[in-house]
């Protein structure tokens, strides 16, 4: 009887071992936005390519819309190894101790997509990703979303219109300073809580790329938006370094390929998705969308660019200068 039990046990153990060998490597990919956004779609694209290129040796589970973790929790979960892939906004790396990413939050530092691309695809972008490694995190790619616009329940024609307004921001000191600069009251809040905060009046307004505003239905609770496009919102796709380095080399090669291709895809669809979202916001008739005149735009630039100087000690004067050099931005010429 005893021998039989042991034998059965051995068989069971053998079966488990076999099953384990055939079990796919599971990659949990958690993010906070809707599936129907540039990041949401790119995460699904990565899943499809990763599973295809590894012939099923890898299974990617995508958790959208903060269903697995919210902003702050997801960073901790990645470091603990409870999740393997994230794509947090570049504004959210400060709490991790890597403040330099907040340089991307400086208002008007990128005069359009081309200027931004020079940074994310060049040496400055690569250097920034390497700063994550001592934290046990590996940066795999930059994914675009788009440029943010201010929204509120009252018209926003000039910076003074946001004076005294409680404005939700991501957890970035640069964004905090940006709001203070125009005498608005910054409120850091997890993305998952913004709709309700706007609906109940906990905050008066916010800033978003159109895809985020629309897919979270914020346009239903914001009467006005001005296309200030004053700041950039994009992502760093990151993984747990130990996990990634510990993958079988052939698997990692295929995942790198899948990541490269989904990055091309992400950055191709970002503008289109944001254009579509803006059209949908306009069509909803719920938010009045204002296109600023040249003079109005100039007033926002003049009011917000002083934030660069003030944030030198936060993000690094050299880093700001190296971005100016790459993009040709010159604040003295404003
Ligand atoms: C936000 O919190 O507003 C964004 O970072 C959300 C996102 O991931 O795009």
Tab-separated table of C-alpha atoms in Angstrom, residues 21-299:
chain	number	residue	atom	x	y	z
A	21	UNK	CA	7.798	21.983	-18.912
A	22	UNK	CA	4.952	22.461	-21.355
A	23	UNK	CA	3.462	25.352	-19.398
A	24	UNK	CA	3.935	28.641	-21.137
A	25	UNK	CA	5.889	31.471	-19.548
A	26	UNK	CA	3.213	33.902	-18.413
A	27	UNK	CA	3.813	37.618	-18.835
A	28	UNK	CA	1.328	39.829	-17.080
A	29	UNK	CA	1.107	43.228	-18.779
A	30	UNK	CA	-0.787	45.710	-16.650
A	31	UNK	CA	-1.813	49.225	-17.615
A	32	UNK	CA	-4.306	51.885	-16.612
A	33	UNK	CA	-5.922	53.056	-19.849
A	34	UNK	CA	-8.743	51.673	-21.985
A	35	UNK	CA	-8.024	49.027	-24.629
A	36	UNK	CA	-9.178	51.446	-27.308
A	37	UNK	CA	-6.199	53.817	-26.907
A	38	UNK	CA	-2.711	53.837	-28.450
A	39	UNK	CA	-1.230	52.063	-25.404
A	40	UNK	CA	-4.167	49.668	-25.054
A	41	UNK	CA	-3.966	48.612	-28.694
A	42	UNK	CA	-0.181	48.324	-28.687
A	43	UNK	CA	-0.306	46.067	-25.612
A	44	UNK	CA	-2.680	43.742	-27.461
A	45	UNK	CA	-0.423	43.863	-30.534
A	46	UNK	CA	2.565	42.870	-28.375
A	47	UNK	CA	0.574	39.955	-26.941
A	48	UNK	CA	-0.343	38.686	-30.407
A	49	UNK	CA	3.189	38.975	-31.787
A	50	UNK	CA	4.871	37.573	-28.663
A	51	UNK	CA	2.626	34.508	-28.614
A	52	UNK	CA	3.035	33.989	-32.359
A	53	UNK	CA	6.828	34.392	-32.454
A	54	UNK	CA	7.394	32.085	-29.491
A	55	UNK	CA	4.953	29.479	-30.813
A	56	UNK	CA	2.991	29.679	-27.612
A	57	UNK	CA	5.988	29.285	-25.279
A	58	UNK	CA	4.961	32.676	-23.910
A	59	UNK	CA	1.468	33.686	-22.918
A	60	UNK	CA	0.826	37.399	-22.421
A	61	UNK	CA	-2.088	38.408	-20.222
A	62	UNK	CA	-3.034	42.046	-20.736
A	63	UNK	CA	-4.882	43.774	-17.912
A	64	UNK	CA	-6.244	47.134	-19.100
A	65	UNK	CA	-7.975	49.997	-17.307
A	66	UNK	CA	-6.350	49.529	-13.858
A	67	UNK	CA	-8.100	46.135	-13.479
A	68	UNK	CA	-4.979	44.569	-11.977
A	69	UNK	CA	-3.076	47.518	-10.484
A	70	UNK	CA	-3.471	51.271	-10.236
A	71	UNK	CA	-0.670	53.733	-10.988
A	72	UNK	CA	1.325	53.526	-7.806
A	73	UNK	CA	0.718	49.865	-7.097
A	74	UNK	CA	1.862	48.734	-10.524
A	75	UNK	CA	5.399	50.075	-10.025
A	76	UNK	CA	5.714	48.227	-6.731
A	77	UNK	CA	4.272	45.068	-8.286
A	78	UNK	CA	6.860	45.189	-11.072
A	79	UNK	CA	9.741	45.465	-8.648
A	80	UNK	CA	8.349	42.575	-6.620
A	81	UNK	CA	7.906	40.469	-9.739
A	82	UNK	CA	4.107	40.207	-9.417
A	83	UNK	CA	3.735	41.673	-12.909
A	84	UNK	CA	6.228	41.507	-15.759
A	85	UNK	CA	5.380	44.356	-18.125
A	86	UNK	CA	4.100	47.893	-17.646
A	87	UNK	CA	3.995	51.013	-19.776
A	88	UNK	CA	3.648	53.875	-17.286
A	89	UNK	CA	3.538	57.436	-18.460
A	90	UNK	CA	6.928	59.172	-18.331
A	91	UNK	CA	5.415	61.465	-15.705
A	92	UNK	CA	5.202	58.603	-13.218
A	93	UNK	CA	8.839	57.655	-12.637
A	94	UNK	CA	9.592	60.256	-9.976
A	95	UNK	CA	8.214	58.210	-7.080
A	96	UNK	CA	10.556	55.421	-8.183
A	97	UNK	CA	13.494	57.776	-7.673
A	98	UNK	CA	14.204	58.492	-11.334
A	99	UNK	CA	13.232	62.138	-11.603
A	100	UNK	CA	14.870	62.773	-14.966
A	101	UNK	CA	11.904	61.380	-16.889
A	102	UNK	CA	9.912	64.402	-15.733
A	103	UNK	CA	11.850	66.395	-18.315
A	104	UNK	CA	9.233	65.125	-20.770
A	105	UNK	CA	6.604	67.014	-18.741
A	106	UNK	CA	8.177	70.439	-19.245
A	107	UNK	CA	5.559	72.550	-20.999
A	108	UNK	CA	6.225	73.281	-24.668
A	109	UNK	CA	9.679	71.660	-24.616
A	110	UNK	CA	8.782	69.680	-27.757
A	111	UNK	CA	7.511	71.721	-30.623
A	112	UNK	CA	5.649	68.797	-32.167
A	113	UNK	CA	6.182	65.130	-32.784
A	114	UNK	CA	9.365	65.382	-34.794
A	115	UNK	CA	11.211	67.140	-31.972
A	116	UNK	CA	9.977	64.512	-29.523
A	117	UNK	CA	11.070	61.643	-31.781
A	118	UNK	CA	14.619	62.992	-31.799
A	119	UNK	CA	14.745	62.374	-28.064
A	120	UNK	CA	12.938	59.054	-27.763
A	121	UNK	CA	14.829	57.444	-30.653
A	122	UNK	CA	18.204	59.052	-29.905
A	123	UNK	CA	20.971	58.887	-27.291
A	124	UNK	CA	19.139	61.027	-24.698
A	125	UNK	CA	16.216	58.591	-24.651
A	126	UNK	CA	18.515	55.570	-24.381
A	127	UNK	CA	20.464	57.173	-21.549
A	128	UNK	CA	17.264	57.839	-19.636
A	129	UNK	CA	16.137	54.227	-19.938
A	130	UNK	CA	19.486	53.042	-18.600
A	131	UNK	CA	18.850	54.999	-15.385
A	132	UNK	CA	16.163	52.445	-14.508
A	133	UNK	CA	18.564	49.511	-14.248
A	134	UNK	CA	19.816	50.199	-10.693
A	135	UNK	CA	16.156	50.008	-9.653
A	136	UNK	CA	15.905	46.477	-11.045
A	137	UNK	CA	13.949	47.710	-14.044
A	138	UNK	CA	14.747	47.385	-17.718
A	139	UNK	CA	13.395	49.913	-20.198
A	140	UNK	CA	12.400	48.268	-23.460
A	141	UNK	CA	10.796	51.003	-25.557
A	142	UNK	CA	9.090	54.364	-25.759
A	143	UNK	CA	5.470	54.404	-26.859
A	144	UNK	CA	3.702	57.596	-27.870
A	145	UNK	CA	0.358	58.839	-26.825
A	146	UNK	CA	0.121	62.518	-27.683
A	147	UNK	CA	0.082	66.129	-26.596
A	148	UNK	CA	-2.137	67.185	-23.700
A	149	UNK	CA	-4.789	69.857	-23.651
A	150	UNK	CA	-6.369	71.575	-20.666
A	151	UNK	CA	-10.029	70.969	-19.833
A	152	UNK	CA	-12.376	72.474	-17.220
A	153	UNK	CA	-16.000	73.490	-16.803
A	154	UNK	CA	-15.363	77.119	-17.711
A	155	UNK	CA	-13.752	78.473	-20.894
A	156	UNK	CA	-9.940	78.462	-21.018
A	157	UNK	CA	-8.801	81.253	-23.312
A	158	UNK	CA	-5.796	82.416	-21.348
A	159	UNK	CA	-3.593	81.046	-18.543
A	160	UNK	CA	-5.388	83.212	-15.974
A	161	UNK	CA	-8.584	81.275	-16.655
A	162	UNK	CA	-7.131	78.365	-14.702
A	163	UNK	CA	-6.247	80.475	-11.685
A	164	UNK	CA	-7.588	78.932	-8.478
A	165	UNK	CA	-8.863	75.823	-10.297
A	166	UNK	CA	-8.159	72.437	-8.801
A	167	UNK	CA	-6.413	70.576	-11.582
A	168	UNK	CA	-5.731	66.847	-11.544
A	169	UNK	CA	-2.188	65.914	-12.504
A	170	UNK	CA	-0.076	62.785	-12.725
A	171	UNK	CA	2.509	62.272	-9.990
A	172	UNK	CA	5.174	64.613	-11.378
A	173	UNK	CA	6.816	67.568	-9.651
A	174	UNK	CA	7.218	69.276	-13.012
A	175	UNK	CA	3.467	69.085	-13.593
A	176	UNK	CA	2.921	70.379	-10.077
A	177	UNK	CA	5.124	73.379	-10.853
A	178	UNK	CA	3.447	73.867	-14.201
A	179	UNK	CA	0.071	74.273	-12.484
A	180	UNK	CA	1.504	76.508	-9.747
A	181	UNK	CA	3.091	78.729	-12.371
A	182	UNK	CA	-0.384	79.711	-13.585
A	183	UNK	CA	-1.792	79.770	-10.037
A	184	UNK	CA	-3.882	76.652	-10.466
A	185	UNK	CA	-4.046	74.109	-7.617
A	186	UNK	CA	-2.439	70.813	-8.604
A	187	UNK	CA	-3.949	67.601	-7.260
A	188	UNK	CA	-2.051	64.358	-7.799
A	189	UNK	CA	-4.468	61.523	-8.388
A	190	UNK	CA	-4.438	58.001	-9.855
A	191	UNK	CA	-5.759	57.878	-13.392
A	192	UNK	CA	-8.514	55.447	-12.401
A	193	UNK	CA	-10.024	58.049	-10.083
A	194	UNK	CA	-10.115	61.046	-12.400
A	195	UNK	CA	-13.541	60.611	-13.978
A	196	UNK	CA	-15.265	60.423	-10.627
A	197	UNK	CA	-13.251	63.304	-9.203
A	198	UNK	CA	-14.324	65.482	-12.118
A	199	UNK	CA	-17.909	64.326	-11.866
A	200	UNK	CA	-18.194	65.054	-8.160
A	201	UNK	CA	-16.212	68.300	-8.291
A	202	UNK	CA	-13.285	67.035	-6.211
A	203	UNK	CA	-11.248	68.602	-9.028
A	204	UNK	CA	-12.330	71.239	-11.547
A	205	UNK	CA	-10.231	70.305	-14.506
A	206	UNK	CA	-7.334	68.325	-15.874
A	207	UNK	CA	-4.987	67.816	-18.833
A	208	UNK	CA	-5.019	64.892	-21.229
A	209	UNK	CA	-4.230	63.695	-24.679
A	210	UNK	CA	-7.585	63.331	-26.453
A	211	UNK	CA	-7.555	59.527	-26.460
A	212	UNK	CA	-7.433	59.410	-22.661
A	213	UNK	CA	-10.066	62.110	-22.209
A	214	UNK	CA	-12.484	60.407	-24.560
A	215	UNK	CA	-12.049	56.767	-23.538
A	216	UNK	CA	-12.468	57.637	-19.851
A	217	UNK	CA	-15.590	59.643	-20.753
A	218	UNK	CA	-14.119	62.749	-19.156
A	219	UNK	CA	-15.676	64.806	-21.952
A	220	UNK	CA	-19.024	64.027	-20.317
A	221	UNK	CA	-17.938	65.877	-17.187
A	222	UNK	CA	-15.838	68.688	-18.685
A	223	UNK	CA	-17.638	71.476	-20.518
A	224	UNK	CA	-14.574	73.113	-22.065
A	225	UNK	CA	-11.310	72.072	-23.593
A	226	UNK	CA	-8.694	74.246	-25.263
A	227	UNK	CA	-6.232	72.643	-27.660
A	228	UNK	CA	-3.216	74.000	-25.825
A	229	UNK	CA	-1.124	70.887	-26.569
A	230	UNK	CA	1.220	72.282	-23.968
A	231	UNK	CA	2.807	69.050	-22.837
A	232	UNK	CA	3.640	65.565	-24.017
A	233	UNK	CA	2.307	62.287	-22.654
A	234	UNK	CA	4.118	59.127	-23.657
A	235	UNK	CA	5.252	55.886	-22.068
A	236	UNK	CA	8.275	53.795	-21.261
A	237	UNK	CA	7.596	50.091	-21.623
A	238	UNK	CA	9.385	48.474	-18.714
A	239	UNK	CA	10.015	45.030	-17.328
A	240	UNK	CA	11.547	43.448	-14.263
A	241	UNK	CA	15.220	43.175	-15.194
A	242	UNK	CA	15.806	39.909	-13.370
A	243	UNK	CA	12.823	38.327	-15.086
A	244	UNK	CA	13.827	39.543	-18.547
A	245	UNK	CA	17.495	38.589	-18.200
A	246	UNK	CA	16.465	35.180	-16.856
A	247	UNK	CA	14.379	34.265	-19.898
A	248	UNK	CA	15.755	31.587	-22.243
A	249	UNK	CA	17.826	33.475	-24.840
A	250	UNK	CA	15.758	32.282	-27.809
A	251	UNK	CA	12.539	33.373	-26.121
A	252	UNK	CA	13.994	36.779	-25.290
A	253	UNK	CA	15.108	37.288	-28.884
A	254	UNK	CA	11.563	36.675	-30.086
A	255	UNK	CA	10.113	38.955	-27.421
A	256	UNK	CA	12.551	41.712	-28.383
A	257	UNK	CA	11.356	41.342	-31.970
A	258	UNK	CA	7.709	41.492	-30.865
A	259	UNK	CA	8.469	44.588	-28.776
A	260	UNK	CA	10.227	46.323	-31.660
A	261	UNK	CA	7.302	45.719	-33.991
A	262	UNK	CA	4.637	46.691	-31.481
A	263	UNK	CA	6.590	49.891	-30.827
A	264	UNK	CA	6.458	50.782	-34.517
A	265	UNK	CA	2.739	50.027	-34.425
A	266	UNK	CA	2.137	52.060	-31.233
A	267	UNK	CA	3.879	55.091	-32.636
A	268	UNK	CA	2.115	54.768	-35.969
A	269	UNK	CA	-1.391	54.699	-34.534
A	270	UNK	CA	-0.974	57.291	-31.754
A	271	UNK	CA	-1.773	60.379	-33.782
A	272	UNK	CA	-4.616	58.715	-35.647
A	273	UNK	CA	-6.187	57.471	-32.397
A	274	UNK	CA	-5.959	60.935	-30.866
A	275	UNK	CA	-7.415	62.582	-33.983
A	276	UNK	CA	-10.295	60.092	-33.899
A	277	UNK	CA	-10.884	60.757	-30.202
A	278	UNK	CA	-10.923	64.519	-30.752
A	279	UNK	CA	-13.463	64.129	-33.547
A	280	UNK	CA	-15.603	61.975	-31.242
A	281	UNK	CA	-15.393	64.547	-28.432
A	282	UNK	CA	-16.510	67.266	-30.833
A	283	UNK	CA	-19.300	65.097	-32.209
A	284	UNK	CA	-20.567	64.363	-28.686
A	285	UNK	CA	-21.421	68.043	-28.267
A	286	UNK	CA	-20.640	67.729	-24.545
A	287	UNK	CA	-17.313	69.558	-24.478
A	288	UNK	CA	-16.817	72.821	-26.339
A	289	UNK	CA	-13.437	72.488	-28.042
A	290	UNK	CA	-11.527	75.720	-28.527
A	291	UNK	CA	-8.670	76.074	-30.989
A	292	UNK	CA	-6.441	78.830	-29.565
A	293	UNK	CA	-5.490	81.749	-31.781
A	294	UNK	CA	-1.786	82.439	-32.363
A	295	UNK	CA	-1.899	85.160	-29.696
A	296	UNK	CA	-3.639	82.893	-27.192
A	297	UNK	CA	-1.104	80.146	-27.813
A	298	UNK	CA	1.751	82.601	-27.383
A	299	UNK	CA	0.322	83.687	-24.031
